[in-house]
Every structure is written in C-alpha cells, then in structure tokens.
Coordinates of C-alpha atoms in Angstrom, one line a residue:
M1 CA -27.1 -5.7 18.5
G2 CA -24.5 -4.9 15.8
H3 CA -21.7 -4.5 18.3
N4 CA -22.6 -7.8 20.0
S5 CA -22.8 -9.7 16.7
A6 CA -19.3 -8.3 15.7
K7 CA -18.0 -9.3 19.1
M8 CA -19.3 -12.8 18.8
K9 CA -17.8 -13.2 15.3
H10 CA -14.5 -11.9 16.7
A11 CA -14.8 -14.4 19.6
Q12 CA -15.6 -17.3 17.2
L13 CA -12.6 -16.5 15.0
L14 CA -10.4 -16.5 18.1
A15 CA -11.8 -19.9 19.1
R16 CA -11.1 -21.5 15.7
L17 CA -7.6 -20.1 15.7
L18 CA -6.8 -21.3 19.2
F19 CA -8.3 -24.8 18.6
T20 CA -6.3 -25.0 15.4
C21 CA -3.2 -24.3 17.3
G22 CA -3.9 -27.1 19.7
L23 CA -5.1 -25.2 22.7
V24 CA -7.5 -28.0 23.7
V25 CA -4.5 -30.3 24.3
I26 CA -2.9 -27.9 26.8
H27 CA -6.1 -27.2 28.6
G28 CA -5.8 -30.6 30.2
Q29 CA -9.6 -30.6 30.9
A30 CA -11.1 -33.9 30.0
T31 CA -14.7 -33.7 28.8
E32 CA -15.4 -37.4 28.7
T33 CA -17.2 -37.5 32.1
A34 CA -20.9 -37.1 31.2
F35 CA -23.5 -35.7 33.4
P36 CA -26.4 -38.0 34.4
D37 CA -29.5 -38.1 32.2
E38 CA -31.6 -39.5 35.0
L39 CA -31.6 -38.0 38.5
E40 CA -32.6 -39.5 41.7
A41 CA -35.9 -38.6 43.3
E42 CA -34.2 -37.6 46.5
Y43 CA -30.8 -36.5 47.7
D44 CA -29.4 -35.6 51.1
Y45 CA -28.4 -32.2 49.9
I46 CA -29.4 -30.1 47.0
V47 CA -27.2 -27.1 46.0
V48 CA -28.8 -24.5 43.8
G49 CA -26.2 -22.6 41.7
A50 CA -22.8 -23.9 40.6
G51 CA -21.0 -20.6 41.1
S52 CA -18.0 -19.8 43.3
A53 CA -19.9 -20.8 46.5
G54 CA -22.1 -23.6 45.1
C55 CA -19.2 -25.6 43.6
V56 CA -17.3 -25.5 47.0
V57 CA -20.4 -26.6 48.9
A58 CA -21.2 -29.5 46.5
G59 CA -17.6 -30.6 46.1
R60 CA -16.8 -30.6 49.8
L61 CA -20.1 -32.3 50.9
S62 CA -19.6 -35.0 48.3
E63 CA -16.2 -35.9 49.8
D64 CA -18.3 -38.0 52.3
R65 CA -19.3 -40.9 50.0
G66 CA -22.1 -41.7 52.4
V67 CA -23.8 -38.4 51.5
T68 CA -25.7 -37.8 48.2
V69 CA -25.5 -34.4 46.6
L70 CA -27.3 -32.8 43.7
L71 CA -25.8 -29.6 42.2
V72 CA -28.2 -27.7 40.0
E73 CA -27.0 -25.0 37.5
A74 CA -29.0 -22.9 35.0
G75 CA -26.1 -22.7 32.6
G76 CA -24.0 -25.2 30.7
D77 CA -20.7 -26.9 30.9
D78 CA -17.5 -24.8 31.3
R79 CA -15.1 -27.6 30.2
G80 CA -13.1 -27.1 27.0
N81 CA -14.2 -23.5 26.5
P82 CA -11.2 -21.3 25.8
F83 CA -13.0 -18.1 26.6
I84 CA -13.4 -19.4 30.2
T85 CA -9.9 -21.0 30.5
V86 CA -7.7 -18.4 28.8
P87 CA -7.3 -15.5 31.4
A88 CA -7.1 -12.7 28.7
F89 CA -10.4 -13.8 27.2
A90 CA -12.5 -13.2 30.3
S91 CA -14.5 -10.2 29.0
L92 CA -15.4 -12.1 25.8
N93 CA -17.9 -14.0 27.9
F94 CA -19.9 -10.9 28.6
R95 CA -23.2 -10.6 26.8
T96 CA -23.1 -14.2 25.7
D97 CA -25.0 -17.3 26.7
N98 CA -22.5 -17.7 29.6
D99 CA -23.9 -14.5 31.2
W100 CA -27.3 -13.7 32.8
Q101 CA -26.9 -10.1 31.4
Y102 CA -28.7 -8.3 34.1
F103 CA -29.3 -4.5 34.0
T104 CA -30.2 -2.1 36.7
E105 CA -33.2 0.2 36.6
P106 CA -32.7 3.8 35.5
Q107 CA -32.0 6.3 38.4
P108 CA -32.9 10.0 38.5
G109 CA -29.8 12.1 38.0
V110 CA -27.4 9.2 37.9
M111 CA -25.9 7.1 35.1
K112 CA -27.1 9.2 32.3
G113 CA -23.9 8.4 30.5
F114 CA -25.1 4.8 29.9
V115 CA -27.6 3.5 27.3
N116 CA -31.1 3.9 28.8
G117 CA -29.5 5.0 32.1
R118 CA -28.9 1.4 33.1
S119 CA -25.8 -0.3 34.4
Y120 CA -24.9 -3.7 32.9
W121 CA -24.3 -6.5 35.4
P122 CA -22.6 -9.6 34.0
R123 CA -23.3 -12.7 36.2
G124 CA -22.1 -16.2 35.3
K125 CA -24.6 -18.6 33.8
V126 CA -22.3 -21.6 33.4
L127 CA -20.6 -24.2 35.6
G128 CA -18.4 -22.1 37.8
G129 CA -20.8 -19.2 37.8
T130 CA -19.4 -15.7 37.8
G131 CA -16.1 -17.3 38.8
S132 CA -15.9 -18.6 35.2
I133 CA -16.1 -15.2 33.6
N134 CA -14.7 -12.8 36.2
G135 CA -11.2 -11.1 36.4
M136 CA -9.7 -13.8 38.6
Q137 CA -8.6 -11.4 41.4
I138 CA -8.0 -13.0 44.8
T139 CA -8.6 -10.2 47.3
R140 CA -9.9 -11.2 50.7
G141 CA -10.8 -7.8 52.0
S142 CA -9.7 -6.2 55.2
R143 CA -9.5 -8.0 58.6
H144 CA -11.7 -5.2 59.8
D145 CA -14.5 -6.3 57.5
F146 CA -14.9 -9.7 59.2
D147 CA -14.4 -8.3 62.7
R148 CA -17.3 -6.0 62.0
W149 CA -19.4 -8.9 60.7
A150 CA -18.7 -10.8 64.0
R151 CA -19.8 -7.9 66.1
Y152 CA -22.9 -7.3 64.1
V153 CA -24.1 -10.9 64.0
R154 CA -23.0 -11.5 67.6
D155 CA -20.9 -14.5 66.6
N156 CA -17.2 -14.4 67.0
S157 CA -16.7 -17.3 64.6
W158 CA -17.0 -14.7 61.8
D159 CA -14.1 -12.5 63.0
Y160 CA -10.9 -12.4 61.1
N161 CA -9.0 -14.8 63.3
H162 CA -11.7 -17.4 62.8
V163 CA -12.2 -17.0 59.1
L164 CA -8.4 -16.9 58.3
P165 CA -8.1 -20.7 58.5
Y166 CA -10.8 -21.0 55.8
F167 CA -9.0 -18.6 53.5
K168 CA -5.9 -20.8 54.0
K169 CA -7.8 -24.0 53.6
M170 CA -9.0 -23.0 50.1
E171 CA -5.6 -21.9 48.9
D172 CA -2.5 -23.3 47.3
M173 CA -0.2 -20.3 47.4
L174 CA 2.2 -20.6 44.4
V175 CA 4.2 -17.3 45.0
P176 CA 7.5 -18.6 46.5
E177 CA 8.0 -15.7 48.9
L178 CA 4.5 -16.0 50.3
R179 CA 4.2 -19.8 50.3
N180 CA 5.4 -20.1 53.9
S181 CA 3.6 -17.1 55.2
D182 CA 1.3 -17.4 58.3
Y183 CA -1.4 -15.8 56.2
H184 CA -1.4 -18.3 53.4
G185 CA -2.2 -22.0 52.7
K186 CA -0.5 -24.7 50.7
G187 CA -2.1 -27.6 49.0
G188 CA -5.7 -26.3 48.9
P189 CA -7.9 -26.6 45.8
V190 CA -7.5 -23.0 44.5
P191 CA -4.1 -22.0 43.2
V192 CA -3.1 -18.4 43.9
S193 CA -0.3 -16.9 41.8
I194 CA 1.1 -13.6 40.6
T195 CA 1.2 -13.6 36.8
E196 CA 4.0 -12.5 34.5
P197 CA 4.1 -8.6 34.6
L198 CA 4.3 -6.2 31.7
P199 CA 7.0 -3.6 31.9
I200 CA 4.5 -0.9 33.0
V201 CA 4.0 -2.6 36.3
D202 CA 7.4 -1.6 37.8
R203 CA 6.7 2.0 36.7
L204 CA 3.3 1.9 38.4
L205 CA 4.8 0.6 41.7
E206 CA 7.5 3.3 41.5
A207 CA 4.9 6.0 40.8
G208 CA 2.8 4.7 43.7
R209 CA 5.8 5.0 46.0
D210 CA 6.4 8.5 44.7
T211 CA 2.8 9.3 45.6
G212 CA 3.0 8.0 49.1
Y213 CA 1.9 4.4 48.8
T214 CA 3.9 1.7 50.4
V215 CA 4.8 -1.1 48.0
N216 CA 3.0 -4.0 49.7
P217 CA 4.1 -7.5 48.7
D218 CA 1.0 -9.1 50.2
Y219 CA -2.3 -7.2 50.5
N220 CA -3.9 -10.4 51.7
G221 CA -1.4 -10.5 54.6
A222 CA -0.7 -8.3 57.6
T223 CA -2.2 -5.2 56.0
Q224 CA -4.2 -4.2 52.9
E225 CA -2.7 -0.7 52.5
G226 CA -0.3 0.1 49.7
I227 CA 0.3 -0.6 46.1
S228 CA 0.8 -4.2 44.9
R229 CA 0.8 -6.7 42.1
P230 CA -2.5 -8.7 42.3
Q231 CA -2.9 -12.3 43.4
V232 CA -5.1 -14.3 41.0
N233 CA -6.5 -17.8 40.7
V234 CA -4.4 -18.7 37.7
K235 CA -2.2 -21.8 37.2
F236 CA -0.3 -23.0 34.1
G237 CA -1.6 -19.8 32.5
Q238 CA -5.2 -21.0 32.9
R239 CA -8.2 -19.8 35.0
W240 CA -8.8 -22.1 38.0
S241 CA -12.4 -21.4 39.0
T242 CA -14.1 -23.3 41.8
S243 CA -15.7 -25.6 39.2
R244 CA -12.3 -26.6 38.1
A245 CA -10.9 -26.8 41.7
Y246 CA -13.8 -28.5 43.4
I247 CA -16.2 -30.1 40.8
H248 CA -14.1 -31.3 37.9
P249 CA -12.0 -33.6 40.2
A250 CA -15.3 -34.9 41.8
L251 CA -17.2 -35.8 38.7
N252 CA -16.4 -39.5 39.0
R253 CA -18.0 -39.7 42.4
T254 CA -21.2 -41.7 42.2
N255 CA -22.7 -39.7 45.1
L256 CA -22.5 -36.3 43.3
H257 CA -24.9 -35.5 40.4
V258 CA -24.7 -32.3 38.4
S259 CA -27.8 -31.1 36.5
L260 CA -26.9 -28.4 33.9
N261 CA -29.3 -26.2 31.9
S262 CA -31.7 -26.5 34.8
T263 CA -33.6 -23.4 36.0
V264 CA -34.9 -23.6 39.6
T265 CA -38.4 -22.1 39.8
K266 CA -39.0 -22.6 43.5
V267 CA -37.9 -24.2 46.8
Q268 CA -40.7 -26.4 48.1
I269 CA -41.6 -25.5 51.7
D270 CA -44.1 -27.5 53.7
G271 CA -45.1 -25.5 56.8
D272 CA -41.7 -24.4 58.2
R273 CA -39.7 -27.2 56.6
T274 CA -37.9 -27.3 53.2
T275 CA -38.7 -30.5 51.3
G276 CA -37.0 -30.0 47.9
I277 CA -36.9 -27.9 44.7
V278 CA -38.7 -27.6 41.4
F279 CA -36.8 -26.8 38.3
I280 CA -37.1 -26.8 34.5
R281 CA -34.7 -29.1 32.7
N282 CA -34.9 -29.8 28.9
G283 CA -38.3 -28.1 28.9
K284 CA -39.7 -30.4 31.5
E285 CA -40.6 -29.5 35.1
T286 CA -38.9 -31.8 37.6
E287 CA -39.2 -32.0 41.4
V288 CA -36.5 -33.4 43.6
K289 CA -36.7 -34.0 47.3
A290 CA -34.0 -33.1 49.9
R291 CA -33.6 -35.3 53.0
H292 CA -31.5 -32.8 54.9
E293 CA -31.1 -29.4 53.3
V294 CA -31.5 -27.2 50.2
I295 CA -28.6 -24.7 49.9
L296 CA -29.2 -21.7 47.8
S297 CA -25.9 -20.5 46.1
A298 CA -27.5 -18.7 43.2
G299 CA -25.8 -15.4 43.9
T300 CA -26.9 -11.9 45.0
V301 CA -29.5 -11.7 42.3
G302 CA -30.6 -15.3 41.9
S303 CA -30.9 -16.3 45.6
P304 CA -33.3 -13.6 46.6
Q305 CA -35.3 -14.2 43.4
I306 CA -35.7 -17.9 44.2
L307 CA -36.6 -17.2 47.8
M308 CA -39.3 -14.7 46.9
L309 CA -40.7 -17.0 44.2
S310 CA -40.9 -19.7 46.9
G311 CA -42.9 -17.4 49.3
V312 CA -40.0 -16.2 51.4
G313 CA -39.7 -12.4 51.3
P314 CA -41.5 -9.1 52.1
K315 CA -45.1 -9.9 52.7
E316 CA -46.6 -6.9 50.9
H317 CA -44.4 -7.4 47.8
L318 CA -45.3 -11.1 47.6
E319 CA -49.0 -10.6 48.1
A320 CA -49.1 -8.0 45.4
L321 CA -47.8 -10.7 43.0
K322 CA -50.2 -13.3 44.4
I323 CA -47.4 -15.4 45.8
Q324 CA -48.3 -17.4 48.9
V325 CA -46.3 -16.0 51.8
K326 CA -44.4 -18.8 53.6
R327 CA -42.2 -16.4 55.7
D328 CA -42.2 -12.6 55.9
L329 CA -38.5 -11.7 55.6
P330 CA -36.6 -8.6 54.2
V331 CA -35.3 -10.5 51.2
G332 CA -33.8 -8.3 48.4
Y333 CA -32.9 -5.3 50.6
N334 CA -29.4 -4.2 51.7
L335 CA -28.1 -4.4 48.1
Q336 CA -24.5 -3.0 47.8
D337 CA -22.0 -2.9 45.0
H338 CA -18.5 -1.5 44.4
L339 CA -18.4 1.4 41.9
F340 CA -15.4 2.7 40.0
F341 CA -14.7 5.5 37.6
E342 CA -12.6 5.1 34.5
V343 CA -9.6 7.3 34.2
G344 CA -7.8 6.8 30.8
I345 CA -4.0 7.2 30.6
K346 CA -2.1 7.5 27.3
I347 CA 1.7 6.7 27.2
N348 CA 4.2 6.9 24.4
Q349 CA 6.1 3.6 25.0
S350 CA 5.1 0.0 24.4
L351 CA 5.0 -1.0 28.0
T352 CA 1.3 -2.0 28.1
L353 CA -1.0 -4.2 26.0
N354 CA -2.2 -2.9 22.7
R355 CA -5.8 -3.4 21.6
H356 CA -5.0 -6.3 19.2
Y357 CA -3.0 -8.4 21.7
R358 CA -5.6 -11.2 21.8
T359 CA -5.2 -11.8 18.1
D360 CA -1.4 -11.3 17.8
P361 CA 0.0 -14.5 16.4
A362 CA 3.2 -14.2 18.5
N363 CA 1.1 -14.0 21.7
I364 CA -1.0 -17.0 20.6
I365 CA 2.0 -19.1 19.8
K366 CA 3.7 -18.2 23.1
Y367 CA 0.5 -19.2 25.0
V368 CA -0.1 -22.4 23.1
I369 CA 3.5 -23.6 23.5
N370 CA 4.4 -22.4 27.0
G371 CA 1.2 -21.2 28.6
T372 CA 2.8 -17.8 29.1
G373 CA 2.6 -14.3 27.7
P374 CA -0.1 -11.7 27.7
L375 CA -2.9 -14.3 27.1
A376 CA -1.9 -16.0 30.4
S377 CA -2.7 -13.0 32.5
P378 CA -5.8 -11.0 33.4
P379 CA -5.5 -7.4 32.3
Y380 CA -5.4 -6.1 35.9
Q381 CA -1.7 -6.1 36.9
A382 CA -1.5 -3.6 39.7
L383 CA -3.8 -2.4 42.5
A384 CA -3.6 -0.2 45.5
F385 CA -5.6 0.3 48.7
K386 CA -5.8 3.6 50.6
S387 CA -7.5 4.6 53.8
L388 CA -8.9 8.1 53.5
S389 CA -9.6 8.5 57.2
N390 CA -6.1 7.7 58.4
N391 CA -7.8 5.6 61.1
S392 CA -6.2 2.2 61.4
S393 CA -9.4 0.8 63.0
F394 CA -11.2 1.0 59.7
P395 CA -10.6 -0.7 56.4
P396 CA -9.5 1.2 53.3
E397 CA -12.3 3.1 51.5
L398 CA -10.5 3.4 48.2
Q399 CA -9.1 0.8 45.8
L400 CA -7.2 1.8 42.6
E401 CA -7.3 -0.8 39.9
F402 CA -4.9 -0.7 36.9
P403 CA -5.9 -2.5 33.8
V404 CA -2.8 -2.4 31.6
L405 CA -4.9 -1.7 28.4
L406 CA -6.5 1.5 27.2
P407 CA -9.8 0.4 25.5
G408 CA -10.9 2.3 22.5
T409 CA -14.3 3.8 22.1
S410 CA -15.4 0.8 20.0
D411 CA -15.1 -1.6 22.9
G412 CA -18.6 -1.1 24.1
T413 CA -18.6 -3.5 27.1
L414 CA -19.7 -1.0 29.7
G415 CA -22.5 0.4 27.6
Y416 CA -21.7 4.1 27.4
T417 CA -23.9 6.3 25.2
P418 CA -22.7 7.5 21.8
E419 CA -22.4 11.0 23.4
I420 CA -20.1 9.8 26.1
L421 CA -18.0 7.8 23.7
A422 CA -17.6 10.9 21.5
E423 CA -16.2 12.7 24.6
M424 CA -13.6 9.9 24.9
K425 CA -12.2 10.0 21.3
K426 CA -8.7 10.9 22.5
R427 CA -8.4 7.3 23.6
D428 CA -8.5 6.1 20.1
S429 CA -5.4 8.0 19.1
A430 CA -3.3 6.1 21.7
Q431 CA -1.4 3.1 20.6
Y432 CA -0.5 2.3 24.2
G433 CA -2.1 3.1 27.5
L434 CA -3.7 1.9 30.7
M435 CA -6.5 2.7 33.1
C436 CA -6.5 3.9 36.6
N437 CA -9.9 3.0 38.0
P438 CA -10.6 4.5 41.5
T439 CA -13.0 2.1 43.2
L440 CA -15.5 2.8 46.1
I441 CA -15.0 -0.3 48.2
R442 CA -17.1 0.7 51.3
P443 CA -20.2 2.2 49.8
K444 CA -22.8 3.6 52.1
S445 CA -25.6 3.6 49.5
R446 CA -28.1 0.7 49.5
G447 CA -30.4 -0.6 46.9
R448 CA -33.0 -3.4 46.5
I449 CA -33.9 -6.3 44.3
T450 CA -37.6 -7.2 43.7
L451 CA -39.5 -9.6 41.5
R452 CA -40.8 -8.3 38.2
S453 CA -43.6 -10.9 38.2
D454 CA -44.3 -14.4 39.5
D455 CA -42.7 -15.8 36.4
P456 CA -39.3 -17.4 37.3
F457 CA -38.0 -16.6 33.8
D458 CA -38.6 -12.9 34.2
K459 CA -35.4 -11.2 35.4
P460 CA -35.8 -9.4 38.7
I461 CA -35.9 -5.7 39.1
I462 CA -32.6 -4.2 40.3
Y463 CA -32.7 -0.9 42.0
A464 CA -29.0 -0.2 42.6
N465 CA -29.5 3.3 44.2
Y466 CA -26.0 4.2 43.3
L467 CA -24.4 7.4 44.9
S468 CA -27.5 8.1 47.0
D469 CA -25.1 8.8 49.9
K470 CA -23.0 12.0 49.3
D471 CA -20.0 10.3 51.0
D472 CA -19.8 7.8 48.2
I473 CA -19.4 10.7 45.7
D474 CA -16.7 12.3 47.7
V475 CA -14.7 9.0 47.8
L476 CA -14.8 8.6 44.0
I477 CA -13.8 12.2 43.5
Q478 CA -10.8 11.8 45.8
G479 CA -10.0 8.6 43.9
I480 CA -9.8 10.5 40.6
R481 CA -7.4 12.9 42.3
E482 CA -5.3 10.0 43.4
C483 CA -5.0 8.8 39.8
E484 CA -4.1 12.2 38.6
K485 CA -1.3 12.3 41.3
I486 CA 0.1 9.1 39.9
V487 CA 0.0 10.3 36.3
N488 CA 1.8 13.5 37.3
T489 CA 4.8 11.7 39.0
S490 CA 8.1 12.1 37.2
T491 CA 8.1 8.3 36.7
M492 CA 5.0 8.4 34.6
Q493 CA 5.8 11.7 32.9
A494 CA 9.0 10.1 31.7
I495 CA 6.9 7.7 29.6
G496 CA 4.7 10.4 28.3
A497 CA 1.7 9.7 30.6
E498 CA -1.3 12.0 30.1
L499 CA -5.0 11.8 30.8
T500 CA -7.1 11.0 27.8
D501 CA -10.4 12.4 29.3
D502 CA -9.0 15.7 30.4
T503 CA -11.3 18.1 28.6
P504 CA -14.7 19.4 29.8
V505 CA -17.6 17.1 29.0
S506 CA -20.6 18.8 27.5
Q507 CA -23.0 17.2 30.0
C508 CA -21.3 19.0 32.9
S509 CA -20.4 22.3 31.1
R510 CA -22.7 24.3 33.3
F511 CA -20.1 24.0 36.1
T512 CA -16.6 25.4 36.3
F513 CA -14.2 22.8 34.9
R514 CA -12.7 20.6 37.7
S515 CA -14.7 22.4 40.4
R516 CA -16.3 20.3 43.1
E517 CA -19.7 20.7 41.4
Y518 CA -18.2 19.7 38.0
M519 CA -16.5 16.5 39.5
E520 CA -19.8 15.5 41.2
C521 CA -21.6 15.9 37.9
L522 CA -18.9 13.8 36.1
V523 CA -19.0 11.0 38.7
K524 CA -22.8 10.8 38.6
L525 CA -22.7 10.8 34.8
R526 CA -20.7 7.6 34.3
P527 CA -20.0 5.6 37.5
C528 CA -19.2 1.9 36.5
S529 CA -20.2 -1.1 38.5
D530 CA -17.3 -3.3 39.5
Y531 CA -19.8 -6.2 39.2
H532 CA -19.6 -7.0 43.0
P533 CA -23.2 -7.0 44.2
V534 CA -23.8 -8.4 47.7
G535 CA -26.1 -8.3 50.7
T536 CA -29.6 -9.2 49.5
C537 CA -30.1 -12.1 52.0
K538 CA -28.4 -10.4 54.9
M539 CA -26.8 -12.3 57.7
G540 CA -27.9 -11.2 61.2
P541 CA -29.3 -12.3 64.5
R542 CA -32.9 -13.4 64.8
D543 CA -34.0 -10.2 66.5
D544 CA -32.7 -8.1 63.6
P545 CA -35.6 -7.1 61.4
T546 CA -33.3 -6.5 58.5
A547 CA -31.7 -10.0 58.5
V548 CA -32.7 -13.0 56.3
V549 CA -30.3 -15.7 57.6
D550 CA -28.6 -16.4 60.9
S551 CA -24.9 -16.7 61.5
Q552 CA -25.0 -20.3 60.3
L553 CA -26.7 -19.0 57.1
R554 CA -29.9 -20.8 57.9
V555 CA -33.0 -18.9 56.7
H556 CA -34.8 -17.5 59.7
G557 CA -37.9 -19.5 60.5
V558 CA -37.4 -22.1 57.7
R559 CA -35.8 -25.4 58.6
G560 CA -33.5 -27.1 56.1
L561 CA -32.8 -24.0 54.0
R562 CA -29.6 -22.1 53.8
V563 CA -28.2 -19.3 51.6
V564 CA -24.4 -19.6 50.9
D565 CA -23.1 -16.9 48.6
A566 CA -22.3 -13.1 48.5
S567 CA -25.9 -12.2 49.2
I568 CA -25.4 -13.0 53.0
M569 CA -22.8 -10.3 53.5
P570 CA -24.1 -7.7 56.0
D571 CA -21.5 -5.3 54.6
I572 CA -19.5 -5.6 51.5
V573 CA -15.9 -6.6 51.9
S574 CA -13.1 -4.1 51.0
G575 CA -12.0 -5.7 47.7
N576 CA -13.0 -8.2 45.0
L577 CA -15.5 -10.8 46.2
Q578 CA -14.3 -14.2 45.0
A579 CA -12.0 -15.2 47.8
S580 CA -14.5 -14.1 50.5
V581 CA -17.3 -16.1 48.8
I582 CA -15.1 -19.2 48.7
M583 CA -14.2 -18.7 52.4
I584 CA -17.9 -18.4 53.3
A585 CA -18.7 -21.7 51.6
E586 CA -15.8 -23.5 53.2
K587 CA -16.8 -22.3 56.6
V588 CA -20.5 -23.2 56.2
V589 CA -19.7 -26.7 54.9
D590 CA -17.9 -27.3 58.2
L591 CA -21.1 -26.2 60.0
I592 CA -23.2 -28.5 57.9
I593 CA -20.9 -31.5 58.6
K594 CA -21.0 -30.8 62.3
T595 CA -24.8 -30.9 62.3
L596 CA -24.8 -34.1 60.3
N597 CA -22.5 -35.7 62.8

C-alpha cells in the first residue's frame, strides 16, 4: 500500500507538471464529445469491452450508418490522460483505476520470489483497454503461427497469406524504408513507427551481430529472425491505441453509442439465441437488446468470465456455483502466457535512460515543445527473435527484449518479495543500465480460468500453471545464456557492461552455482509474466471438444454470440499480442458484414 501511494503521488506530480507545461494542447485530443446519458433499448450490435479488439469492431461496424452499435466498457474515458498518451508513462497506469489488477493463484514450487507467490497481471480497464496501458509494441508473430491456426481449425482463411491483408489494412506504416513494402499498409487507422533511439541501441545491434544474430530491418516482414529496432503504435510522440484510431474519430456518429463505467454481468440467452446483455451502470442494472449479435471483446480474463456467468462453460463448474447451464463448453481452459526472466545489465556510460528521466525538466520541455525525446518512446528499444531448433518450418521459440532502463529495487511493479529485492541490490549502484529479458514465446504449459463465485464483481481465479512443462524451463535457461553472450561481446564490454544479478541467490544455494539445477531453481523462483494471456475461448472446429468458438468466432451452439479478442487464439502468437488482436478484429468485422449483406 505504501509503495502504491507513493507511486500515485509521483504520478499526480507529473500530471500537474505536464499540464502546467501545456501538454493538453499538444495532445490534440478533444474531450468535448460527450457520451450519451440515455441508451436505446435495442441495438443491431452490442460490443462488450472497448479494448484493442472491441474498439476495432465497434468503429468498423458503425461505418455503416444504417447499423446501430453499442460499445460497453467497464472503465472510464482515456481522452486527455497524459499517463495513457505519453509513451514513457505507460507503466504508471499499473495498479491504478485504469487497471483490473488481476493476480494469479499461488503455484507449488514456482514464483516463490513474488509476494504471496502470485503473478501480477495488469489489464486495461479504460477506453482502449490494455492497448491504453501496454508497451505499444507492434509485433505480428510468425507466419507459421497463422498457418498452424489454419490447419488446426481447418479453415485456410486463417493462414498467413489470408491474414496479411488485415495486418496491412489496420496499418499506416510511417517508417520511410518500409512504407512501400509488400508486407505493410499505408493509410490505415493505426500508425506504426520506429521511435528515436538512444545511443545504446546501435551498440545492442552490433553486439547482436557479434553473437550471431542478423540485423533485421523488419521482423514483421519476410522473416522474424534477427535483432531489430521495435515497431510501435506511436505518432507525434503519442500513443495511438485502437480507441484513438477507431473510436475517437467516430464519436460524432449518431449510430454509435459508448457506455463507460458499465460492468456487464451476463449475456442474455433464450434457448440457443442471444438476445442482449445486462450491465451495471451508475449503480443501476440495465438491460439492452441486440437485434443481430453480441460480440464479447472483454479479453482473455473478461470474456470467459462473462460467458460462464451467462451459463456458457464447463457444466460441472457452473452447476457447482448454481449457475443455469445454457451450453456445456470448455470455457476458461487452454490459458497460455509469455514468460520472461529479468537479466539486469550495468554499464559505465550515459547511453541509456536514468531512473529519473520522466521528471527531468529537459526531457519534459523537449517533449512539450517538439513531441520528441525520451518521453516520446516506450522504454523497449531493441528486440531479437531466435529459433532454437534451427528448423525453418517452426517459428522462433525465444524473444529477447531490451528495455533501455535498469530499474532499481524500489520500483516494485513486478511484485518481487523483499528477499528477492535484497538479492538485486547491485542494481541500485548503477547510474546507467538496461535489461535483457529472454522471453518464452511458444510456451507448452497450459492453465485455466474459473469463476470464484456467481458474483460478477468477484475477480475470477487464474491458474497460470507456469513452467509445468520442462521444455519451457529449458528455453528460459537458454535465453539467459543468450543475454550473457551479448553482455560478453567486445562491443558491450567496451562500455563496461556487467551483469547485476551475477551472485548466487540464497534461495537456490543448495545447488552448484550456474549448474543446470541451479538455473532451473532460479527460473522457477522469479519468472515474470509478459502480460500476454490468450486462449481461454479457443477457436476450433465443432467436433473439437476443446474448442469454444468456430473459425468465424461464433460460440458453438449459441446463435448471435461471438468472441473477438486474444482469448480465441488456439496457440499463442510468437510475439506481443496487440497487432494480432487488431488483425483478428478487422477480419471478423468483414465476416459480420458479409452475413449482414
């Protein structure tokens, strides 16, 4: 509580300072468009959840002025909020009212390095959803991911060649050398850029080359493999979420209504037909009917929760909670997430950010006047993908992420225990540094989400089941070795690079330092979620007993109900989720329009 209070005071100070400097003016986000106080009794389409998918669905459907659309969001407005707009402030939204603040359940033998043995999962609770508080990375995943989906669901429209046009449709590529690429789009709603690099970035690319990585100018192009500068949804030095790209420009449409601070408690299902939704708004229960469809875009946690509260889910689980079963489906299973491990690196030159860069007056003035400088960029400024199997028919198993800031032990965002933070004290002596975070991007472990009770305001139970498959542990260990190779290159040694967490940790002292057993103990002690949960409303053919939705994302056996978000992924994509979620939404809107016509 003390840390969160201090964090909020720090954030409020920043807000006052930025507003005083005139940041609201350069935001260019008008807030005069009001949301309706009164809603219609019935709409053609109701979209539940205004996140990265829901904003796309509502915005695109409302382009047809003959169609009425209601977008329902549990959180508030994102407009005029500098913590959402300013890229460097992304993590200041964590553990605030803009965040659902989920936690996983404790796991035997895993995650003992976190308070209460739980992993913190930030999820956006605001217009724009998690896309309003995330790291703004645009990483599509590997072409092999989508080809594998297509084979699994027995629908070629999900293969890479068929989804590529939707990646291009969403995109306005701003990088000059990529603008005319066959892999990228121009003029779409979502701007994609490469932000101003810090001096450390060139060193990282050179060190990656020294370690055997190809410097890849476009990991969203012909191949993912190599080390690159990241592509991000940033324009004019500002976050460009799907709320800003698809909803803000549509708020003057009379056929689109947006209901904020509205918590959906259930989807109304009559027999095998969806009729509408029930939600709490301003303390009052409201029911709205849907003429055509209800589209759940509440995310990998929210969508299965709402389905189960509505009677769609595993029969035994729902009956145990005395929820009337409308459809027995494996909702909540197939949970997957990317895990990473923090590798701290100290350097002796001012090539990275320092810990006070957000409050540095020079940085604030540069941002306010020009929209440039460190505040205009997310802290992730390099990334690499590597296939460990050397088999070109499979996507990379490993991603290295390089935040160009070494957080001190007072940061507290991840939720390490005091004992773990004490082991990391060497970080505090570094004025400059960075992280190399090896990330498991094709996990084999699977978890599950269940209801805690039949109360819609009770957060669901998240069984992450991290590292239950030994292969996942092996990949993270190999990833740590990859980071060490980069640190040991002559390029990095020339700037004094050294590992900050390079001494034996007491919790694993029973094993020989750096042995396979020691590394496994270390990885199990403090694996970090990359906040990329997927899979809990799995897409698959009707005869698949593990599937919840079909290849058009219609809930099996329930007419007029779709799920459109990361929860439908049969397998997680090999990279950050945002771009793939937008693609899914763009693709399904086309399917909906075809059925309407």
